[in-house]
mmCIF file of C-alpha atoms in Angstrom:
data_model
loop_
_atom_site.group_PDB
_atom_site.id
_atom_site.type_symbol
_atom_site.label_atom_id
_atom_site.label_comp_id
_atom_site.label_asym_id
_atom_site.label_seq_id
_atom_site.Cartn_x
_atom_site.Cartn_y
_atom_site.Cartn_z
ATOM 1 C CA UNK A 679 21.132 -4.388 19.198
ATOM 2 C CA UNK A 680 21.428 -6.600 16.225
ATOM 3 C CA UNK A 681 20.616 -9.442 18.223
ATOM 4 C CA UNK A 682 16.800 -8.259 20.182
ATOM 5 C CA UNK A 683 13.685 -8.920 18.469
ATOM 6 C CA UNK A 684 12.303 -7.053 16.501
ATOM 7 C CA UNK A 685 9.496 -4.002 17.903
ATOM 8 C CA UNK A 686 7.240 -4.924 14.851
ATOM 9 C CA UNK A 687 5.518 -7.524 13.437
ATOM 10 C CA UNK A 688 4.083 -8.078 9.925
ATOM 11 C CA UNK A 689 0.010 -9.187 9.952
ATOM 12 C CA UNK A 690 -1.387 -9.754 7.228
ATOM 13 C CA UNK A 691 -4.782 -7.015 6.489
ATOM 14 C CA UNK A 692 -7.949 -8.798 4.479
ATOM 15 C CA UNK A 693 -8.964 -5.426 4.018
ATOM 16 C CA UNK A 694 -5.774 -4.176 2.250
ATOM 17 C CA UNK A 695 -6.884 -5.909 -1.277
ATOM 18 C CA UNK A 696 -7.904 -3.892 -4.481
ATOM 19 C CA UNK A 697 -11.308 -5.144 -3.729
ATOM 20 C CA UNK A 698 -11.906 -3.421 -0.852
ATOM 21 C CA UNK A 699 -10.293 -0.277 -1.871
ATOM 22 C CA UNK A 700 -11.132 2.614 -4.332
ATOM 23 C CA UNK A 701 -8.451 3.838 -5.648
ATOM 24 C CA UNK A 702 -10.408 6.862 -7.411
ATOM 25 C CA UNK A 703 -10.010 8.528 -4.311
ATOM 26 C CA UNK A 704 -6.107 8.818 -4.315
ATOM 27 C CA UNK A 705 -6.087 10.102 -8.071
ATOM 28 C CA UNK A 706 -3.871 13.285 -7.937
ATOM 29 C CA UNK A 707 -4.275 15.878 -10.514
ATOM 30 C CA UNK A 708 -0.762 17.756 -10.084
ATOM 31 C CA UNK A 709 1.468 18.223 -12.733
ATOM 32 C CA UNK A 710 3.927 16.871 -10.844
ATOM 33 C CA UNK A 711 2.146 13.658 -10.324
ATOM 34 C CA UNK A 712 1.118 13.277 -13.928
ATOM 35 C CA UNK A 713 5.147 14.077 -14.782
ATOM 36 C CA UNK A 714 6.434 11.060 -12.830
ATOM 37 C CA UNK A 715 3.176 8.811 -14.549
ATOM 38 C CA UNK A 716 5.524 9.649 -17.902
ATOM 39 C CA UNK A 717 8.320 9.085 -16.418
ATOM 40 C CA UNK A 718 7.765 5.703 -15.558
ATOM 41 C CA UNK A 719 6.422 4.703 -19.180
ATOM 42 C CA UNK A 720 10.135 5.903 -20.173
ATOM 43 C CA UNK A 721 11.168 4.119 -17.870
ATOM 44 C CA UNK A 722 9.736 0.780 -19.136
ATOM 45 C CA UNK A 723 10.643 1.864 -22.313
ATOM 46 C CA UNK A 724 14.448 2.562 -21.492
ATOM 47 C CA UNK A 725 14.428 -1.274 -20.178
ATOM 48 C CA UNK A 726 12.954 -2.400 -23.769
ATOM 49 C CA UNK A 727 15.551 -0.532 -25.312
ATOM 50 C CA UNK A 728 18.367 -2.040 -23.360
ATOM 51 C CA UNK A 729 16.912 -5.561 -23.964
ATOM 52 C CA UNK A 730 16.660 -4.874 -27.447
ATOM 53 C CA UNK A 731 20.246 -3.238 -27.599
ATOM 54 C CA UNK A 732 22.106 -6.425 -26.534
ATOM 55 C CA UNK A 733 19.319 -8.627 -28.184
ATOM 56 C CA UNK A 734 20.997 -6.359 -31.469
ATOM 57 C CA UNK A 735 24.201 -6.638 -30.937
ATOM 58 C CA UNK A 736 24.459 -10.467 -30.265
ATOM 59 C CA UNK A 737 22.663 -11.064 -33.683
ATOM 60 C CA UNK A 738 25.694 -8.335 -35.061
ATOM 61 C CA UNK A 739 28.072 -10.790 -33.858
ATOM 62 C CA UNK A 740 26.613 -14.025 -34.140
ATOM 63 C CA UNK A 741 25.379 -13.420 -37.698
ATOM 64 C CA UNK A 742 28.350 -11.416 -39.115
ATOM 65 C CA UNK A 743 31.604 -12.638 -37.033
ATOM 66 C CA UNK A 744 32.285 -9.431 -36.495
ATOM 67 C CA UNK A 745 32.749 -6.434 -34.089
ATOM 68 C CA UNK A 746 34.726 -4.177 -36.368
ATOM 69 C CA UNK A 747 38.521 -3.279 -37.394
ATOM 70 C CA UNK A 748 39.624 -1.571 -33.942
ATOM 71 C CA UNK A 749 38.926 -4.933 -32.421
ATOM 72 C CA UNK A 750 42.102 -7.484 -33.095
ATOM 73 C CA UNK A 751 41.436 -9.613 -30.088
ATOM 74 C CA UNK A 752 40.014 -13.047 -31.505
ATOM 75 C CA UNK A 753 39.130 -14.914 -28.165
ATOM 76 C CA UNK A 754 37.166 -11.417 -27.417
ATOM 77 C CA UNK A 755 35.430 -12.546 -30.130
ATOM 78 C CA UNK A 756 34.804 -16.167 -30.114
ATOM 79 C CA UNK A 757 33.795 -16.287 -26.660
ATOM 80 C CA UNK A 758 32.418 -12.959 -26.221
ATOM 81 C CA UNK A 759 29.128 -13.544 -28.825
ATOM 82 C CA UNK A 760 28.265 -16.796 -26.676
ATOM 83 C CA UNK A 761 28.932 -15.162 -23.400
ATOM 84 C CA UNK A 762 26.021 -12.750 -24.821
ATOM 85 C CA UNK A 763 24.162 -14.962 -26.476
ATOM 86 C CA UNK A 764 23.818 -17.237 -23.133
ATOM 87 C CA UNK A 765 23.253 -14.057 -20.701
ATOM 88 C CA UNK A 766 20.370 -12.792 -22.720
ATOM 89 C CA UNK A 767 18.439 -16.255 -23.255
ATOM 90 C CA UNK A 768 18.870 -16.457 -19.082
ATOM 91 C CA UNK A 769 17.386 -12.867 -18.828
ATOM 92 C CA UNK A 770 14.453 -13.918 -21.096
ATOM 93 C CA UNK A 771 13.991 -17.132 -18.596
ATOM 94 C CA UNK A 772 13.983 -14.394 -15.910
ATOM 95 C CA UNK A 773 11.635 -12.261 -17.444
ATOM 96 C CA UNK A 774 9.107 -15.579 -17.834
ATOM 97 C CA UNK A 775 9.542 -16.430 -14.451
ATOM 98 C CA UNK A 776 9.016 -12.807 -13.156
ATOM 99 C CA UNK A 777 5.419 -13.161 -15.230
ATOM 100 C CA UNK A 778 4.396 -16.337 -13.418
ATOM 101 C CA UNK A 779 5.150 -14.089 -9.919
ATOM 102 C CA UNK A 780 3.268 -10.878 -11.472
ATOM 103 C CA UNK A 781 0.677 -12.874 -12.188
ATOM 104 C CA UNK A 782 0.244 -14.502 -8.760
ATOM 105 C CA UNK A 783 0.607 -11.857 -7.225
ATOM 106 C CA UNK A 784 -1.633 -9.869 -9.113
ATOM 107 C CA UNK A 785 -4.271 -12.370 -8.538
ATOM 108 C CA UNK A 786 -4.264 -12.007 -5.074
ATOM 109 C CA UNK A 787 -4.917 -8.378 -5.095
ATOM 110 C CA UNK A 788 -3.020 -7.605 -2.335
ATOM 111 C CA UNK A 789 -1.826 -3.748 -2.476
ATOM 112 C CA UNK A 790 1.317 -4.407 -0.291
ATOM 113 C CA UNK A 791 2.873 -7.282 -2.473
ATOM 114 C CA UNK A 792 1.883 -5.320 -5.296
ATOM 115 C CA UNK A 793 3.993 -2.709 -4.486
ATOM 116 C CA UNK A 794 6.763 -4.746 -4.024
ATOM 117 C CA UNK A 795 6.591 -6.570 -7.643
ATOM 118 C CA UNK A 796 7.868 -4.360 -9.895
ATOM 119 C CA UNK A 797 5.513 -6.591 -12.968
ATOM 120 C CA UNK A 798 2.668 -6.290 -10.789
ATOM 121 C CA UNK A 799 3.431 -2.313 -9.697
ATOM 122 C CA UNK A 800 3.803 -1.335 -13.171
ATOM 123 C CA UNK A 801 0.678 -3.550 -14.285
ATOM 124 C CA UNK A 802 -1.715 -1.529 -12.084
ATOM 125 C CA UNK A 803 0.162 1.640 -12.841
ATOM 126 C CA UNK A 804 -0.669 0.995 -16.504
ATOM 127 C CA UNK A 805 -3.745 0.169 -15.802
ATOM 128 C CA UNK A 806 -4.841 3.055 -14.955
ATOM 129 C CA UNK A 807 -3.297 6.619 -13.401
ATOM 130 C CA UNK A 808 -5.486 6.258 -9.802
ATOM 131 C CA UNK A 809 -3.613 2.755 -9.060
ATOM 132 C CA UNK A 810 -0.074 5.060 -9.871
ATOM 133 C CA UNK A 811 -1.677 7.735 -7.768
ATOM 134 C CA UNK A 812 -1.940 5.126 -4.759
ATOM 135 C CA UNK A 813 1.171 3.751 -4.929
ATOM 136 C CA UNK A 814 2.952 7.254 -4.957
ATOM 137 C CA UNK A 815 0.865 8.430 -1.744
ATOM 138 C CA UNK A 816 2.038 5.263 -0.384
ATOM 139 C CA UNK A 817 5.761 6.343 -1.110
ATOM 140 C CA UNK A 818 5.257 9.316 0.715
ATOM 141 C CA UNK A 819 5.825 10.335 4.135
ATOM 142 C CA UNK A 820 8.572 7.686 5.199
ATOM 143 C CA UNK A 821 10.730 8.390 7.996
ATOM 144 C CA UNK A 822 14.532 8.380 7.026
ATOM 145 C CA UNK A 823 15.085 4.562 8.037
ATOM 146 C CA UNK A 824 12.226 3.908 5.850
ATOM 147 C CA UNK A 825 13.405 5.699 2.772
ATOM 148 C CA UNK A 826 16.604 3.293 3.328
ATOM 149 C CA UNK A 827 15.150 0.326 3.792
ATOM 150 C CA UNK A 828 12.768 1.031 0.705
ATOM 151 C CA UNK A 829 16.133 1.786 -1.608
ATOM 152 C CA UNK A 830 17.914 -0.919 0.265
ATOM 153 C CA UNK A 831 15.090 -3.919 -0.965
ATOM 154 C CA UNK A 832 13.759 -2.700 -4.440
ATOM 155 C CA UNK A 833 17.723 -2.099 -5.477
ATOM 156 C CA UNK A 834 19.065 -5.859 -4.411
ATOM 157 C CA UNK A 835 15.827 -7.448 -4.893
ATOM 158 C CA UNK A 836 17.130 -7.224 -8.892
ATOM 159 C CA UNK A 837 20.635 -8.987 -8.142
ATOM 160 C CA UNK A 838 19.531 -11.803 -10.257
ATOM 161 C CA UNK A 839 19.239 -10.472 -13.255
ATOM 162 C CA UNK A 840 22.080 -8.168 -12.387
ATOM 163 C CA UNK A 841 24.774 -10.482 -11.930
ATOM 164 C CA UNK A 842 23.434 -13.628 -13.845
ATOM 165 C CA UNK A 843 22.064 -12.460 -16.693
ATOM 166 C CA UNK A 844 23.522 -9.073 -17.093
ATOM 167 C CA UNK A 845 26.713 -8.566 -15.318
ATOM 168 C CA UNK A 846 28.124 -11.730 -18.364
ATOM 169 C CA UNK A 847 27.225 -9.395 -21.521
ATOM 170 C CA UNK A 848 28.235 -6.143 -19.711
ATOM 171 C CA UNK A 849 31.591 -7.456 -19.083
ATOM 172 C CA UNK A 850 32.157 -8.406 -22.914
ATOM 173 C CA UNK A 851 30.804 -4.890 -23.541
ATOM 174 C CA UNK A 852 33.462 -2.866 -21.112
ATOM 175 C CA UNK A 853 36.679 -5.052 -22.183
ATOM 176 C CA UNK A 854 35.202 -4.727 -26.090
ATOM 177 C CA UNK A 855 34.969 -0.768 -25.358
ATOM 178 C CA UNK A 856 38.119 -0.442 -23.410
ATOM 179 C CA UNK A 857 39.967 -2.115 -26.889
ATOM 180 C CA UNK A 858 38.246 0.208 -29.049
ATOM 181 C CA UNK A 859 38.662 3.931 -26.477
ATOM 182 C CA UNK A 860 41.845 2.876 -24.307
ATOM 183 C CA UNK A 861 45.215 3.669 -26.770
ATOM 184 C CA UNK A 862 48.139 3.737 -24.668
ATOM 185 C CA UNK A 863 46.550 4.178 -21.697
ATOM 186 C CA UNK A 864 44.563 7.896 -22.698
ATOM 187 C CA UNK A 865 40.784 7.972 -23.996
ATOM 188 C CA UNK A 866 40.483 8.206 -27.671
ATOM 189 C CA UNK A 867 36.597 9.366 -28.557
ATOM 190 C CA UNK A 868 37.682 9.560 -32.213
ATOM 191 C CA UNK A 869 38.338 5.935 -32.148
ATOM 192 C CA UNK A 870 34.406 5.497 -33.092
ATOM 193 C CA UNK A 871 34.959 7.017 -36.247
ATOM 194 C CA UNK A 872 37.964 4.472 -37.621
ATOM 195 C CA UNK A 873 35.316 2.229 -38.727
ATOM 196 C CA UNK A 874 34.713 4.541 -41.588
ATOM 197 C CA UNK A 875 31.639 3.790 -43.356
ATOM 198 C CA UNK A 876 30.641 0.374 -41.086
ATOM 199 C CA UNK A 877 27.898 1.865 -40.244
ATOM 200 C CA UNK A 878 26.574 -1.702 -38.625
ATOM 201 C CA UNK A 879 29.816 -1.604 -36.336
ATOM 202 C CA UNK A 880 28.927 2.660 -35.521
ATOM 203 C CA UNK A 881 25.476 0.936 -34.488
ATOM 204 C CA UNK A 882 27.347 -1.627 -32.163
ATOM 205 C CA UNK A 883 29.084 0.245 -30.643
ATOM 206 C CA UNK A 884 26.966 2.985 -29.895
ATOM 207 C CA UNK A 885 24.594 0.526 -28.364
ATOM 208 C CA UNK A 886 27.166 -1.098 -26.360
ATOM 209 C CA UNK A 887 27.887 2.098 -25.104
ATOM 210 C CA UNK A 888 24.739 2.763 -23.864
ATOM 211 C CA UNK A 889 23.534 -0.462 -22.502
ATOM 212 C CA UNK A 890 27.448 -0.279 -19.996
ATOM 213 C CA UNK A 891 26.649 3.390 -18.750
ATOM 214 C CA UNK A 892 22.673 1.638 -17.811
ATOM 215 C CA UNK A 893 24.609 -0.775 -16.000
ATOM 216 C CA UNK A 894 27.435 1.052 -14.207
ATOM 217 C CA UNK A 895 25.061 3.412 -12.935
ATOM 218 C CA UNK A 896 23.167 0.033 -11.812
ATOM 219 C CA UNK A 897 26.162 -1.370 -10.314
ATOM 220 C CA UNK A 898 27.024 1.494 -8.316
ATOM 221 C CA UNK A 899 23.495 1.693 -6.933
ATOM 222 C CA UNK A 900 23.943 -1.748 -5.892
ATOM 223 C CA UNK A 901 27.278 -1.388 -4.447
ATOM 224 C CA UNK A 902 25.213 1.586 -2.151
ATOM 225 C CA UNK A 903 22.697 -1.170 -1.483
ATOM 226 C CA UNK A 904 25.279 -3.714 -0.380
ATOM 227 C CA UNK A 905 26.718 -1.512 2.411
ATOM 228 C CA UNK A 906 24.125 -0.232 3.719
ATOM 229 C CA UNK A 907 22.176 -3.708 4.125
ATOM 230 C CA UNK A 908 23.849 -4.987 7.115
ATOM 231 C CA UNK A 909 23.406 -1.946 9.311
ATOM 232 C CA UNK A 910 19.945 -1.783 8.128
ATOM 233 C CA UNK A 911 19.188 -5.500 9.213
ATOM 234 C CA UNK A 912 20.760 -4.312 12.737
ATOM 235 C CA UNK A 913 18.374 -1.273 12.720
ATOM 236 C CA UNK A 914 15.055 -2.944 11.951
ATOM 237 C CA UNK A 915 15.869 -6.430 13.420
ATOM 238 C CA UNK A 916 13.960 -8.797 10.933
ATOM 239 C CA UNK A 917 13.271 -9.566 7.336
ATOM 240 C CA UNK A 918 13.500 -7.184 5.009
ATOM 241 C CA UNK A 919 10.906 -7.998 3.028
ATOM 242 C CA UNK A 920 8.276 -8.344 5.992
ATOM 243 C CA UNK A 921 9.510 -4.798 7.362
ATOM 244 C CA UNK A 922 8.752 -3.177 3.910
ATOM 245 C CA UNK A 923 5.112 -4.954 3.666
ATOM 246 C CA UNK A 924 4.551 -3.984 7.458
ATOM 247 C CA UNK A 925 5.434 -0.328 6.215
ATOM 248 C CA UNK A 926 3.551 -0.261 3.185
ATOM 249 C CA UNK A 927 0.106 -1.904 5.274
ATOM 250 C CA UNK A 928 1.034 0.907 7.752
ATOM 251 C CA UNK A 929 0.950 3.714 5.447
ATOM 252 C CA UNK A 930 -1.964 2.555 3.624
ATOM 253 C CA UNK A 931 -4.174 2.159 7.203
ATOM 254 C CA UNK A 932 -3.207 5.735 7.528
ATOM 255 C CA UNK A 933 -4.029 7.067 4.179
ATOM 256 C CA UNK A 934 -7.707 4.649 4.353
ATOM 257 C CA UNK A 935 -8.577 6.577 7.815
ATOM 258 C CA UNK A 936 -7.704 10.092 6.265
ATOM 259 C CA UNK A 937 -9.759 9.706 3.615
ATOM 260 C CA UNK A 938 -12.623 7.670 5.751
ATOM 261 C CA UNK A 939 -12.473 11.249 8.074
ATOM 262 C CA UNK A 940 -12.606 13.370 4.355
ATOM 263 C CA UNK A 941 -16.076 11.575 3.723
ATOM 264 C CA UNK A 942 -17.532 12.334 7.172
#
């Protein structure tokens, strides 16, 4: 089964381009719909704040030596800052180079790549609520392979940045947080509170803390991703990628004819 080719085949529509498309005519006025438009500003925003969390805390302990008193491990500490120092300059070089794609991609106006670019999704999303509208109708109406193959390719397409640039700092941040919690093998919560009044190491920590859970709940999304990937491959028989695009030009010739029969 794995083997046979594949039933589909990705072709490339001219006439799936913003250009040739007005997305007015998807806007949805539901409060649903205008719920998940907010949600995906905090969205962006959490991702700001977890940039700017570790951004934070490797100034903390570049610029002050420093974690705080519950930490006595001093190669934690002289290798960890680096370790974070180096991850988060590599996720800035990530974040340029997934600009140059946006921005190609964006150029070309087509509505399936855009879809599959986060930058250039949440660019036309920002743009304006009836691009958001288009994509979401888009979402819709998948059959259950679909829905897989859509989690499947947006969650690994971010294993760059996952393991490269953030898996390093994360790391630091779990063995740094298992020092401060872990006494004796049982969970101390009041351990956060030994600092006293170190209110810059209470500011640490707590953002440590929250840029890990981000990331564990990242990591086990992943780990889903991961084994489900192979079978998936067997299922659809081809690229991943192309299979998603073929979808996405699939469900947007559908949607084009349903409104086309609307206006007659």
């Amino acid at each position: 089964m794995c083997c046979s080719a594949a039933k589909w085949k990705r072709e490339e529509v001219p006439d799936h381009k913003f250009d040739f498309v007005d997305v007015n005519d998807f806007k949805d006025g539901s409060l649903i719909r205008r719920f998940l438009y907010l949600v995906l500003f905090a969205l962006i925003i959490k991702n700001i704040l977890v940039i700017a969390a570790d951004v934070w805390t490797a100034y903390l302990l570049i610029r002050f030596n420093n974690w705080s008193r519950s930490i006595s491990n001093p190669d934690l500490l002289k290798y960890g800052r680096w370790v974070f120092f180096a991850s988060i300059i590599f996720s800035f070089l990530l974040i340029l180079w997934e600009l140059r794609k946006t921005a190609r991609i964006v150029k070309s106006r087509d509505i399936a790549y855009a879809y599959t670019c986060n930058g250039a999704y949440r660019f036309y999303s920002i743009r304006s609520y009836a691009h958001f509208c288009l994509f979401a109708q888009i979402n819709n109406s998948r059959r259950k392979t679909d829905r897989i193959a859509f989690f499947v390719y947006f969650t690994l397409k971010g294993w760059k940045r996952f393991l490269l640039a953030e898996a390093p700092r994360q790391v630091v941040n779990g063995i740094a947080l298992f020092n401060v919690y872990i006494i004796n093998g049982r969970f101390q919560p009041t351990r956060f509170y030994d600092n006293g009044s170190d209110l810059m190491a209470r500011i640490s920590f707590a953002l440590m803390s929250f840029t890990f859970c981000v990331w564990a709940i990242s990591a086990i999304l992943l780990l889903i991703a991961g084994v489900l990937y192979l079978p998936l491959l067997c299922q659809i028989r081809g690229n991943l990628k192309e299979y998603v695009c073929h979808k996405i030009d699939k469900r947007l010739a559908e949607l084009l004819r349903k409104k086309s029969r609307q206006r007659i």
